[in-house]
Coordinates of C-alpha atoms in Angstrom, one line a residue:
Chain A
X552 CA 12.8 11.0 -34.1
X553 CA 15.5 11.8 -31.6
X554 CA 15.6 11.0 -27.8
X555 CA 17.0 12.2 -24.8
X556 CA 18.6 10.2 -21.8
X557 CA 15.6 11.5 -19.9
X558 CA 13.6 9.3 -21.9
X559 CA 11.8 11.5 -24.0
X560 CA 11.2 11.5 -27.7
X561 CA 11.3 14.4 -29.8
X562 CA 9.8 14.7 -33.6
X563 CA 9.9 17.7 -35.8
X564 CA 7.1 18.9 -37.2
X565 CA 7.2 21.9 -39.3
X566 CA 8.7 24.7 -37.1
X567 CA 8.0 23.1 -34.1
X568 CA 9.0 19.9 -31.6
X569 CA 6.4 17.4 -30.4
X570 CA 7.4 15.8 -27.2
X571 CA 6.7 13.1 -25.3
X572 CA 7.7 10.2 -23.2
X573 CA 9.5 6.5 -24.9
X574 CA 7.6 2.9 -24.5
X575 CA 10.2 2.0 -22.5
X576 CA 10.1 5.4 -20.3
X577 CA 6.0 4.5 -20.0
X578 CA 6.5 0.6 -19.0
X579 CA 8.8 1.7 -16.4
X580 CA 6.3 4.1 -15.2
X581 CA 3.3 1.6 -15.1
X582 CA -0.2 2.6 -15.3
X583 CA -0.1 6.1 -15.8
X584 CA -2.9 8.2 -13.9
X585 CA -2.6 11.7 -14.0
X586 CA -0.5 14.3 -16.5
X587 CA 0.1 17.9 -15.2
X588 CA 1.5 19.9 -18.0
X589 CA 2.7 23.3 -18.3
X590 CA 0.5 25.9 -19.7
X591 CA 0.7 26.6 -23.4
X592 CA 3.4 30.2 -24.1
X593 CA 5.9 29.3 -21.3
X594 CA 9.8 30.1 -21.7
X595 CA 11.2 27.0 -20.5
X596 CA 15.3 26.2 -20.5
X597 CA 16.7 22.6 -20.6
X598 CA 16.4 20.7 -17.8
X599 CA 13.8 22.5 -16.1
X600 CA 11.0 20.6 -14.2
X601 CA 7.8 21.2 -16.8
X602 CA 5.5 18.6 -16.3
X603 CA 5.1 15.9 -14.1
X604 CA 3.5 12.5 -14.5
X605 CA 1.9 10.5 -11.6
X606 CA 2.0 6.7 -11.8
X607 CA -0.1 4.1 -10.1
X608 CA 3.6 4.2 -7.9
X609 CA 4.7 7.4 -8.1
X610 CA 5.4 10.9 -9.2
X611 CA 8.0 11.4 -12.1
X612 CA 9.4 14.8 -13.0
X613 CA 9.4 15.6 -17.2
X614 CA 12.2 18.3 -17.5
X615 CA 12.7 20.3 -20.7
X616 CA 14.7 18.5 -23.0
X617 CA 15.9 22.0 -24.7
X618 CA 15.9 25.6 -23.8
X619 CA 12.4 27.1 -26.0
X620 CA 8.9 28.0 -26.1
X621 CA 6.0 25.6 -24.5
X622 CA 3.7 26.6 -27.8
X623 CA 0.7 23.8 -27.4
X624 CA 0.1 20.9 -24.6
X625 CA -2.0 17.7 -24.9
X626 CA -5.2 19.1 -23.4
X627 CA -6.8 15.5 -23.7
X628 CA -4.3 13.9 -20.9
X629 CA -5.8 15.6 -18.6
X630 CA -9.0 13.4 -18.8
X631 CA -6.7 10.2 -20.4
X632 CA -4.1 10.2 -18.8
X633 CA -4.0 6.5 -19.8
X634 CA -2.9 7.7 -23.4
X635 CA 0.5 7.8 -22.6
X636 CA 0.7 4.3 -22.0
X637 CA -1.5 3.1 -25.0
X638 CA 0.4 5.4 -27.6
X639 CA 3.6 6.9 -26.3
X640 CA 4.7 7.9 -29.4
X641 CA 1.4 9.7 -30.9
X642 CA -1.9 10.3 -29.3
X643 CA 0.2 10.2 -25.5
X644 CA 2.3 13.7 -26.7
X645 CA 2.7 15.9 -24.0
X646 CA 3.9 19.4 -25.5
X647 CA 4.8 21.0 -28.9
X648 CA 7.8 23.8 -28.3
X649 CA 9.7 26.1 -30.3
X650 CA 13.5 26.3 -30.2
X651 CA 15.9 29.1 -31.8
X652 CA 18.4 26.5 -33.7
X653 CA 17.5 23.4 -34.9
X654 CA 21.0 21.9 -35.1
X655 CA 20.8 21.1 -31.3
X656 CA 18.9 18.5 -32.2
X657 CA 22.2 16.9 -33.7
X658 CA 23.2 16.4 -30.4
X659 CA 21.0 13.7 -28.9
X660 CA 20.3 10.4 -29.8
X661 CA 19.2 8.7 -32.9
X662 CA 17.0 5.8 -32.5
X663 CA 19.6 3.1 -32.6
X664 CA 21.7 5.2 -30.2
X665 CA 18.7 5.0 -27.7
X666 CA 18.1 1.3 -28.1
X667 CA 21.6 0.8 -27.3
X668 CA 21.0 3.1 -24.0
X669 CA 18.2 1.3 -22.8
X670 CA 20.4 -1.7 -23.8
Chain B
X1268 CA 20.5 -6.3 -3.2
X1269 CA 22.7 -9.2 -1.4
X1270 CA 21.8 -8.3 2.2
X1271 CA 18.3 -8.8 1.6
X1272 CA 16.5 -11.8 2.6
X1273 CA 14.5 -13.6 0.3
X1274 CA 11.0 -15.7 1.4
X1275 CA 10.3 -19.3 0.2
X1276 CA 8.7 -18.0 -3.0
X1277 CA 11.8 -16.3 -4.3
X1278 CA 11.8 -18.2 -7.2
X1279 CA 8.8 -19.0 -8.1
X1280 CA 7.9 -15.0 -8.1
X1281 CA 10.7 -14.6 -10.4
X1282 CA 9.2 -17.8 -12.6
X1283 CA 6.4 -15.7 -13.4
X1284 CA 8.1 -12.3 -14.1
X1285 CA 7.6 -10.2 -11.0
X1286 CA 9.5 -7.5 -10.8
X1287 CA 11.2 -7.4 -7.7
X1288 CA 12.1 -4.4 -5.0
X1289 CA 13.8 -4.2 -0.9
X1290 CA 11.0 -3.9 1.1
X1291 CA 11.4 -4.3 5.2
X1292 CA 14.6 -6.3 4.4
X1293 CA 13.1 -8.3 1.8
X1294 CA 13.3 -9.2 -1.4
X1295 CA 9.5 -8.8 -2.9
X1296 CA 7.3 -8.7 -5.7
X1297 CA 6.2 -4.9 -6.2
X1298 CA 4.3 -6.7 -9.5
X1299 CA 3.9 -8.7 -12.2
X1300 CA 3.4 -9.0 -15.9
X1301 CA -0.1 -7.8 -15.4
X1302 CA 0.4 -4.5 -14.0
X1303 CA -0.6 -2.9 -10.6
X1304 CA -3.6 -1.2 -11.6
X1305 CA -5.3 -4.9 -13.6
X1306 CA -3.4 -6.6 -10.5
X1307 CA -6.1 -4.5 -8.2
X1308 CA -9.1 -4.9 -9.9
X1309 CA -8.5 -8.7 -10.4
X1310 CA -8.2 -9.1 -6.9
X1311 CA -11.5 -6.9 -6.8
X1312 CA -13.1 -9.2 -9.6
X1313 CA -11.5 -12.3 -8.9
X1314 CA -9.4 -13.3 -6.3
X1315 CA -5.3 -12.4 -5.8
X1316 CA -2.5 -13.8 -4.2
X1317 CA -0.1 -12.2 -2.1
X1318 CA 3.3 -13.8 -0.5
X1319 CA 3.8 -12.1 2.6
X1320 CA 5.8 -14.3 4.2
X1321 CA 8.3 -11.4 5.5
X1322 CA 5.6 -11.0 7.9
X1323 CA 6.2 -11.8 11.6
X1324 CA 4.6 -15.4 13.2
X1325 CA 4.9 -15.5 16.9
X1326 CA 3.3 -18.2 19.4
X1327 CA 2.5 -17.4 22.8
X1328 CA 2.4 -20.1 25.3
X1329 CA 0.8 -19.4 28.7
X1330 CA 3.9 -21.5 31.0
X1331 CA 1.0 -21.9 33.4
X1332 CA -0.4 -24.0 30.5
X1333 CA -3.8 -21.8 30.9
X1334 CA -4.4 -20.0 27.7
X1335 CA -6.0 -17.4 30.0
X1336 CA -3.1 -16.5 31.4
X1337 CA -0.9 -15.8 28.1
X1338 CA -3.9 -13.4 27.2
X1339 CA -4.2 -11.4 30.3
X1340 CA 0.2 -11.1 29.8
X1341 CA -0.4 -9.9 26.4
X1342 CA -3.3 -7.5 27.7
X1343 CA 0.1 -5.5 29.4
X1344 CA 1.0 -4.9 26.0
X1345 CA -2.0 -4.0 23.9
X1346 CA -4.9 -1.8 25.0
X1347 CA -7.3 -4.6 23.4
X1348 CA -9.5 -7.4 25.1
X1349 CA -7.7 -10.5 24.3
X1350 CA -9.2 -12.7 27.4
X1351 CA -12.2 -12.2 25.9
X1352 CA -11.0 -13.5 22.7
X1353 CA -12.7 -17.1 22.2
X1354 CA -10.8 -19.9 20.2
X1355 CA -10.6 -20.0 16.9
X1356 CA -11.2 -16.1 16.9
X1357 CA -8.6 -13.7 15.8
X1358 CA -8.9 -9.8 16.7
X1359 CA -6.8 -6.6 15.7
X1360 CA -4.6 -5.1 18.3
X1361 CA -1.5 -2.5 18.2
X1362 CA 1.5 -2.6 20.9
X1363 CA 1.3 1.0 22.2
X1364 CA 4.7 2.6 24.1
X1365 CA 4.6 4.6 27.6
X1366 CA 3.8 7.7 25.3
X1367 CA 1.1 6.2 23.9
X1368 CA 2.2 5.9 20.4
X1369 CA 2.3 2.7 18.5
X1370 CA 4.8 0.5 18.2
X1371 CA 3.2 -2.0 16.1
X1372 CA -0.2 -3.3 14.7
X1373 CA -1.1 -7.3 14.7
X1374 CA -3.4 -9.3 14.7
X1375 CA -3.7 -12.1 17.5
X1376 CA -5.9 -15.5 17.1
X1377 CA -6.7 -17.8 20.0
X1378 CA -6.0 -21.3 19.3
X1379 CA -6.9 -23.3 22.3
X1380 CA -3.5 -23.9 23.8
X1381 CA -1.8 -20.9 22.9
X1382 CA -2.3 -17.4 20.9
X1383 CA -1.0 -17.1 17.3
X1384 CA 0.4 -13.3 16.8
X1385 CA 1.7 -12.1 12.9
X1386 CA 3.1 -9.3 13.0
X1387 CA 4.3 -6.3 10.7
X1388 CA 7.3 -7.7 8.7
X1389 CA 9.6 -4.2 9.8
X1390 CA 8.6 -4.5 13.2
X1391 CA 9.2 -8.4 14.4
X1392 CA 12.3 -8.3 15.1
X1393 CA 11.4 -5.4 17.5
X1394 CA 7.8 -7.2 18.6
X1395 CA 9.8 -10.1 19.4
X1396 CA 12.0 -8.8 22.0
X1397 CA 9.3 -6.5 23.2
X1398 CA 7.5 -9.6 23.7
X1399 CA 10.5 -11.0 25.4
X1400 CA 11.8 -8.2 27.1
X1401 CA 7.9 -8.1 29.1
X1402 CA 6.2 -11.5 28.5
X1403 CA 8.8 -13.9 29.6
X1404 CA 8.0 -14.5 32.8
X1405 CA 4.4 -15.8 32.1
X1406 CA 5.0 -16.5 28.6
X1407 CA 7.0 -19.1 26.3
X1408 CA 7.8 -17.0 23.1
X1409 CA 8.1 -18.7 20.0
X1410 CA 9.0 -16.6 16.9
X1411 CA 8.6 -19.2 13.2
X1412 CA 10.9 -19.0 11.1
X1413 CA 10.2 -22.3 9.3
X1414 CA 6.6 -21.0 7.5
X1415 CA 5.6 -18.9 4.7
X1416 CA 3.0 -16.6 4.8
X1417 CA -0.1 -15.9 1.4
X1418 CA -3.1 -14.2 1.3
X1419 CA -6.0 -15.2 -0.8
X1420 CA -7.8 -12.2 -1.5
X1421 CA -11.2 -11.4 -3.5
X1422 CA -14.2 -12.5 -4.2
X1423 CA -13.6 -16.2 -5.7
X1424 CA -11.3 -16.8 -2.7
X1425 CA -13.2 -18.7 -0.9
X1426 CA -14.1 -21.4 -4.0
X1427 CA -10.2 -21.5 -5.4
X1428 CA -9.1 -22.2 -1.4
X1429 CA -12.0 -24.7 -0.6
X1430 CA -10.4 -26.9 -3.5
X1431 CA -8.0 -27.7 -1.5
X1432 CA -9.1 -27.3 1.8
X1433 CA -13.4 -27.6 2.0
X1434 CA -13.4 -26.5 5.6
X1435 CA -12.8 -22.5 4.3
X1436 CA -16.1 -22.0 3.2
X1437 CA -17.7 -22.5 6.6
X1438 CA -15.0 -19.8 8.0
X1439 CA -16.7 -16.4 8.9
X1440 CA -14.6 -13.4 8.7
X1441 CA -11.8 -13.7 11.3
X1442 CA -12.6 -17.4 12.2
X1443 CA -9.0 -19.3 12.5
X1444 CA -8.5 -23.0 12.1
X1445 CA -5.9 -25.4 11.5
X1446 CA -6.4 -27.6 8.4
X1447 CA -5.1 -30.3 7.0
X1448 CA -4.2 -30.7 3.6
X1449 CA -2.3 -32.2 0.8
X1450 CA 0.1 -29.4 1.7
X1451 CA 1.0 -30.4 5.7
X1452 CA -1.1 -28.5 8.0
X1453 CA -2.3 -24.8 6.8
X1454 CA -3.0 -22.3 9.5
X1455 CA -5.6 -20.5 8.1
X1456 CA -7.3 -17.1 9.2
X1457 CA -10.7 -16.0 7.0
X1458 CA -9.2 -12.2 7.0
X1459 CA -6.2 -9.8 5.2
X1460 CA -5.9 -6.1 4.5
X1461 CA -7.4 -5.8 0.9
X1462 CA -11.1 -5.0 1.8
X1463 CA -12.2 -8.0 -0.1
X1464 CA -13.4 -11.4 1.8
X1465 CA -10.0 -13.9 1.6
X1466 CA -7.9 -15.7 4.0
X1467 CA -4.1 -16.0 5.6
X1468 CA -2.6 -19.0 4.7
X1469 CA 0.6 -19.9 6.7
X1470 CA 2.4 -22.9 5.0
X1471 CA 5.4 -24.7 5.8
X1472 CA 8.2 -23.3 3.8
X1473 CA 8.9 -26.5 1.9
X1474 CA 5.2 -26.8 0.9
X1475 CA 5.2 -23.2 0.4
X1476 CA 5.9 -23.1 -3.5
X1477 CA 3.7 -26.2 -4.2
X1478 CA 1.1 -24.5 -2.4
X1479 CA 1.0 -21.6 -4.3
X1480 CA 1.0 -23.3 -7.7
X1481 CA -2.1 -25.4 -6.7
X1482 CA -3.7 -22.2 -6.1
X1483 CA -2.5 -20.1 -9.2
X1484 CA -3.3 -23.4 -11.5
X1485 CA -6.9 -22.1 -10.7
X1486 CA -8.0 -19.3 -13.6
X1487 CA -9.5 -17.1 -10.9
X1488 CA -6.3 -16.8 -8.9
X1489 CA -3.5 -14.1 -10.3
X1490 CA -0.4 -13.6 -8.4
X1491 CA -0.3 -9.9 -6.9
X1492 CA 2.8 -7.7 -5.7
X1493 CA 3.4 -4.8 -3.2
X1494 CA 2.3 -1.9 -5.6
X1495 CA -1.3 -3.5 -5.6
X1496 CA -1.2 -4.4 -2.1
X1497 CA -1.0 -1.0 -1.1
X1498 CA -4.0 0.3 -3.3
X1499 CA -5.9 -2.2 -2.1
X1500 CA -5.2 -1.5 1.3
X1501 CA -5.6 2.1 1.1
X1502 CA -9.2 1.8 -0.4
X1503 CA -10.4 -0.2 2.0
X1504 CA -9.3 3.0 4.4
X1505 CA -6.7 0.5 6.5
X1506 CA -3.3 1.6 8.1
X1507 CA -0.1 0.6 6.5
X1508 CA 2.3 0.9 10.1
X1509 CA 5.2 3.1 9.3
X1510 CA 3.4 5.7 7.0
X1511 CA -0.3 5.9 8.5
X1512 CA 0.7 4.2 11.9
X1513 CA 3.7 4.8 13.9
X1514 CA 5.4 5.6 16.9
X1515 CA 3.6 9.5 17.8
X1516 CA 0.7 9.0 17.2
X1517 CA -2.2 7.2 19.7
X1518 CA -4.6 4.7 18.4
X1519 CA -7.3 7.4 19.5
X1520 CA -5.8 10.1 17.3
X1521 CA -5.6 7.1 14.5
X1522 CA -8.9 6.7 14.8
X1523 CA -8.7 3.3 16.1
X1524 CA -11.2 3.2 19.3
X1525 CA -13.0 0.2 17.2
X1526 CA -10.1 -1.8 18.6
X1527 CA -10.1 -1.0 22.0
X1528 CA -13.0 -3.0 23.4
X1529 CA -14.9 -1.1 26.4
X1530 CA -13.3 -4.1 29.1
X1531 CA -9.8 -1.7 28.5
X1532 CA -11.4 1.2 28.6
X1533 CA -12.6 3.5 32.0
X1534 CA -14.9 1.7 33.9
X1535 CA -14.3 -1.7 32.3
X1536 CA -13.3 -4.6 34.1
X1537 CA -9.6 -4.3 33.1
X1538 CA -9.3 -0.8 32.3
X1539 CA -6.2 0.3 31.8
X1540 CA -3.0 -1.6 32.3
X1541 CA -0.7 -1.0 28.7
X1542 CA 1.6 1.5 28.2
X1543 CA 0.2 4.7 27.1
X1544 CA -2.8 4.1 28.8
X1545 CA -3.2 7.4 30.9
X1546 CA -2.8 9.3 27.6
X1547 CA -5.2 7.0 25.6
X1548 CA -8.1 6.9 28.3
X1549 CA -7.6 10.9 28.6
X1550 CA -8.1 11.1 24.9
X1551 CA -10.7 8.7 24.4
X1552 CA -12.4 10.9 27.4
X1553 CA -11.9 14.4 25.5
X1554 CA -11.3 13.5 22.4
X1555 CA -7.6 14.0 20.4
X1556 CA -6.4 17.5 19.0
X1557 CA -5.6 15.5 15.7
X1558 CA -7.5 12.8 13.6
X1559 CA -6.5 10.1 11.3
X1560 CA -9.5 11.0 7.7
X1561 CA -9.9 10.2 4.1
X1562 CA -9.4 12.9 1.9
X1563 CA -10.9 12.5 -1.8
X1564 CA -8.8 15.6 -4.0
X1565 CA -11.7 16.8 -6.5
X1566 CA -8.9 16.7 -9.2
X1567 CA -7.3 14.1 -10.6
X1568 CA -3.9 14.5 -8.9
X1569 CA -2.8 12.5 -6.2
X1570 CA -2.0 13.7 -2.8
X1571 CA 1.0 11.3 -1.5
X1572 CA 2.6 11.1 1.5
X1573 CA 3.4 14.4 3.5
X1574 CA 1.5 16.5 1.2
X1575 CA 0.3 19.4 3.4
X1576 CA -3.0 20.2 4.2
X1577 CA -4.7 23.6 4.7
X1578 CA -7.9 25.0 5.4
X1579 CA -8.1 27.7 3.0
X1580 CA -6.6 28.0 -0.5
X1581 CA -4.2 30.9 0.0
X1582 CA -2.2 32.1 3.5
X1583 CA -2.3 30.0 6.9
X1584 CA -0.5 27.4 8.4
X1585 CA -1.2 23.8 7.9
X1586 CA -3.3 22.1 9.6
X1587 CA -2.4 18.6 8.4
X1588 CA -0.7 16.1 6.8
X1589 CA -1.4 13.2 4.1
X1590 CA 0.6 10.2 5.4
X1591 CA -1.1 7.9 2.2
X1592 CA -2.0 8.8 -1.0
X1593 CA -2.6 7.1 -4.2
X1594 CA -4.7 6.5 -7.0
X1595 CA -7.4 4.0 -6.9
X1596 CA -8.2 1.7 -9.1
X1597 CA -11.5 0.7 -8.2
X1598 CA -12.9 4.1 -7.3
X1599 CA -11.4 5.6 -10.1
X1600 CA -10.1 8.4 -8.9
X1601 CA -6.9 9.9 -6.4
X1602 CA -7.6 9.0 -2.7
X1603 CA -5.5 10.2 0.6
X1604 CA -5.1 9.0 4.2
X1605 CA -3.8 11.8 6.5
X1606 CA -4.0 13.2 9.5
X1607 CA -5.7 16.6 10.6
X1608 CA -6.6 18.8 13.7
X1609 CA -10.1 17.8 14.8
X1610 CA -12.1 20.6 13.9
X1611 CA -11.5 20.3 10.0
X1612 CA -12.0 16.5 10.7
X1613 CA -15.7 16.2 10.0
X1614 CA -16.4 14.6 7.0
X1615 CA -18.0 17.2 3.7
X1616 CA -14.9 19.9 5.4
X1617 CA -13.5 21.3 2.3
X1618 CA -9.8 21.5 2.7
X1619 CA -6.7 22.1 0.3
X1620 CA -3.6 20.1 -0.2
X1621 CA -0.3 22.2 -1.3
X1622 CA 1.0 19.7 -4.6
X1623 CA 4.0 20.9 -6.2
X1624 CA 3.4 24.6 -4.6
X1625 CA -0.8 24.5 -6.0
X1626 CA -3.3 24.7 -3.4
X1627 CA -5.6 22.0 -4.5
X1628 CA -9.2 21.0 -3.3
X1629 CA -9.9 18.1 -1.4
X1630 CA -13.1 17.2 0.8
X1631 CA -13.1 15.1 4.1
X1632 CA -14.0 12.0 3.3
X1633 CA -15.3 9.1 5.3
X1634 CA -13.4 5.5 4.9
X1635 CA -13.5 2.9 3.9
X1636 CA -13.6 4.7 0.1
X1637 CA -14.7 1.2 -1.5
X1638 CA -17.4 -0.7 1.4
X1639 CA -15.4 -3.7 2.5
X1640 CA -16.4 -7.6 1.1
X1641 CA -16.0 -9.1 4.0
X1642 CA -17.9 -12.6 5.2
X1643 CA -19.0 -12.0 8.5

């Protein structure tokens, strides 16, 4: 698992990356209430503004943590958005995406690494 | 966060893990442990407490010594009956300006020798020299700083308060008294801005803690921050001043004419007489070009402040604005406040709000969204 100081996760599976959002990223949130997520096939580069997640506070941008292919979103959020609080790391996924070169992954942070972020 | 100024409960909120945000120059609990959303629906189930001690407490004395005369000085101020007010009664009002806009909304209680004003806690700074700027000549204007503010809010208010204090449960909604308790003298108003039945408790600030723990010892009673505050509020289709409320726009066009008893309006016997009031009789006559409504998206994403509104799902210009929007707890789904030219105003009008450049649908709704608990 790697993570991003956007406070995403990312997990490899086969050829593609699962993505979602960290506990900590979902207790800061709150309650979450509503997930709008990209559609499924959309060229997305890193840092862009794909999804956005709606709190019981407020509205939270999810950017792209690398440039790729949205290839699958989380249909179920739509009607649980709740999810993402109850299981951040597995049911709560947001996207799967394809990326060109694995090796970028090497660049973000290990789990340890993110603990010590989030200090 | 060193500037900010920090109510009697400081402490104890952070005692019980609130986490804490600025707010109108304040230190306060936005929530706790529990969570906003389970902090709404226990004050929906159960009963919540609320410090909102930043809140503005202002006496009025009439110098005259006549109550009466305090009331028709406020009247200059407020486009609402307050001579009619009878003690031990406390009624909504809002301080309007010469353009008709509102400067502030309040509620006032009579209490025999004098009225009892709280005030928005951005505002009372502002209220208070509007107050003195107007009322000093008839008035004696006595701002407290020396008392804390709660509200017990919910359903099993009444029983956790009327441990300490029996005399609550013969309260009706907006009865005010002054009770004694182990706790120095509570002034105590059967009213808030949840939608549930509950009271205003004003405490002295060295009780104020103690108080407060007596009350939370009870199971039923769960402290409650800001974040729930506000979904409550919003629900129960009421104003927050600043976002639904503010300076441009007329307690007509707020859809406010509930508070404006027909003794200030034309024809009654003091009609007229607060700033504004040629614009607010002339729109209470013909009606505003713009309404304050409830909006209930059909989807499940909000519609927060300034979304804009349209009538169609593609082209036009907009012809509105959401000024609150949230999701609700209790109703289960995203709810709006906003305001909108009149003739989309009617509730059932189908309408679109632009989120995050999508046109989505969103129906008129009447308010309150969740019917109101209160005792009356």
């Amino acid at each position: 698992m790697k993570y991003t100081e956007e406070h995403e996760w990312l997990r490899v599976e086969g050829d593609v990356i699962v993505v979602g959002i960290t506990e900590h990223a979902s207790e800061q949130l709150g309650d979450i209430v509503f997930v709008d997520l990209p559609e499924a096939d959309t060229e997305v580069a890193k840092d862009d503004e794909v999804a956005v997640i709606e709190s019981v506070k407020a509205a939270s941008d999810i950017l792209a943590p690398l440039d790729g292919t949205v290839v699958e979103v989380n249909d179920v959020l739509a009607d649980n958005p709740g999810l993402v609080n109850e299981d951040p790391l597995g049911d709560g996924w947001f996207f799967k995406m394809k990326i060109e070169d694995l090796s970028v992954l090497d660049d973000l942070m290990d789990e340890a690494a993110y603990k010590d972020f989030i200090g | 966060m060193t500037d900010l100024k920090r109510t009697p409960l400081y402490d104890l909120h952070l005692d019980l893990g609130a986490k804490m945000v600025p707010f109108a120059g304040y230190e306060m609990p936005v929530q706790y442990p529990m969570g906003v959303m389970q902090e709404h629906l226990h004050t929906r189930a159960k009963a919540g407490l609320f410090d909102v001690s930043h809140m503005g407490q202002i006496i009025l004395r009439a110098k005259s010594g006549d109550t009466a005369d305090a009331a028709l000085a406020l009247e200059s101020l407020v486009p609402v009956d307050i001579l009619g007010l009878k003690e031990g009664r406390q009624r909504y009002a809002l301080f309007t300006n010469n353009e008709g806009g509102i400067l502030d909304d309040l509620m006032v209680a009579n209490r025999g020798d004098h009225l009892f004003l709280v005030v928005n806690a951005a505002c009372k700074e502002a209220d208070a020299a509007h107050l003195a700027a107007h009322l000093s000549g008839a008035c004696e204007i006595e701002v407290i700083t020396d008392r804390a503010l709660l509200a017990l809010q919910g359903p099993d208010a009444e029983a956790a308060l009327a441990a300490h204090v029996p005399a609550v449960a013969n309260m009706a909604f907006m009865d005010v008294i002054i009770a004694p308790s182990a706790f120095g003298d509570l002034w105590i108003s059967r009213s808030g801005y949840s939608g549930e039945d509950g009271y205003e408790i004003s405490v002295a600030n060295d009780q104020a803690a103690a108080l407060t723990r007596a009350l939370l010892a009870d199971d039923r009673v769960a402290p409650i921050g800001l974040g729930a505050r506000d979904s409550l509020r919003l629900e129960a289709g009421l104003c927050l001043y600043g976002s639904d409320l503010d300076t441009a726009t007329t307690p007509v066009e707020a859809a406010l004419n509930w508070a404006m008893q027909k003794s200030r309006r034309a024809g009654g016997d003091r009609e007229g007489g607060f700033p504004g009031a040629a614009r607010i009789l002339a729109e209470l006559a013909n009606g505003p070009a713009r309404l304050r409504i409830g909006l209930l998206p059909e989807g499940r994403a909000p519609m927060r402040a300034e979304t804009p509104l349209f009538a169609s799902e593609s082209g036009g210009e907009p012809i509105g604005t959401v000024t609150s929007g949230a999701f609700g707890p209790s109703i289960g789904r995203p709810m709006s406040m906003g305001y909108i030219a009149t003739e989309h105003s009617a509730a059932g009008t189908q309408i679109w709000g632009e989120v995050r450049g999508k046109r989505l649908p969103a129906v008129v709704t009447a308010m309150p969204f969740r019917p109101a608990g209160y005792k009356r």
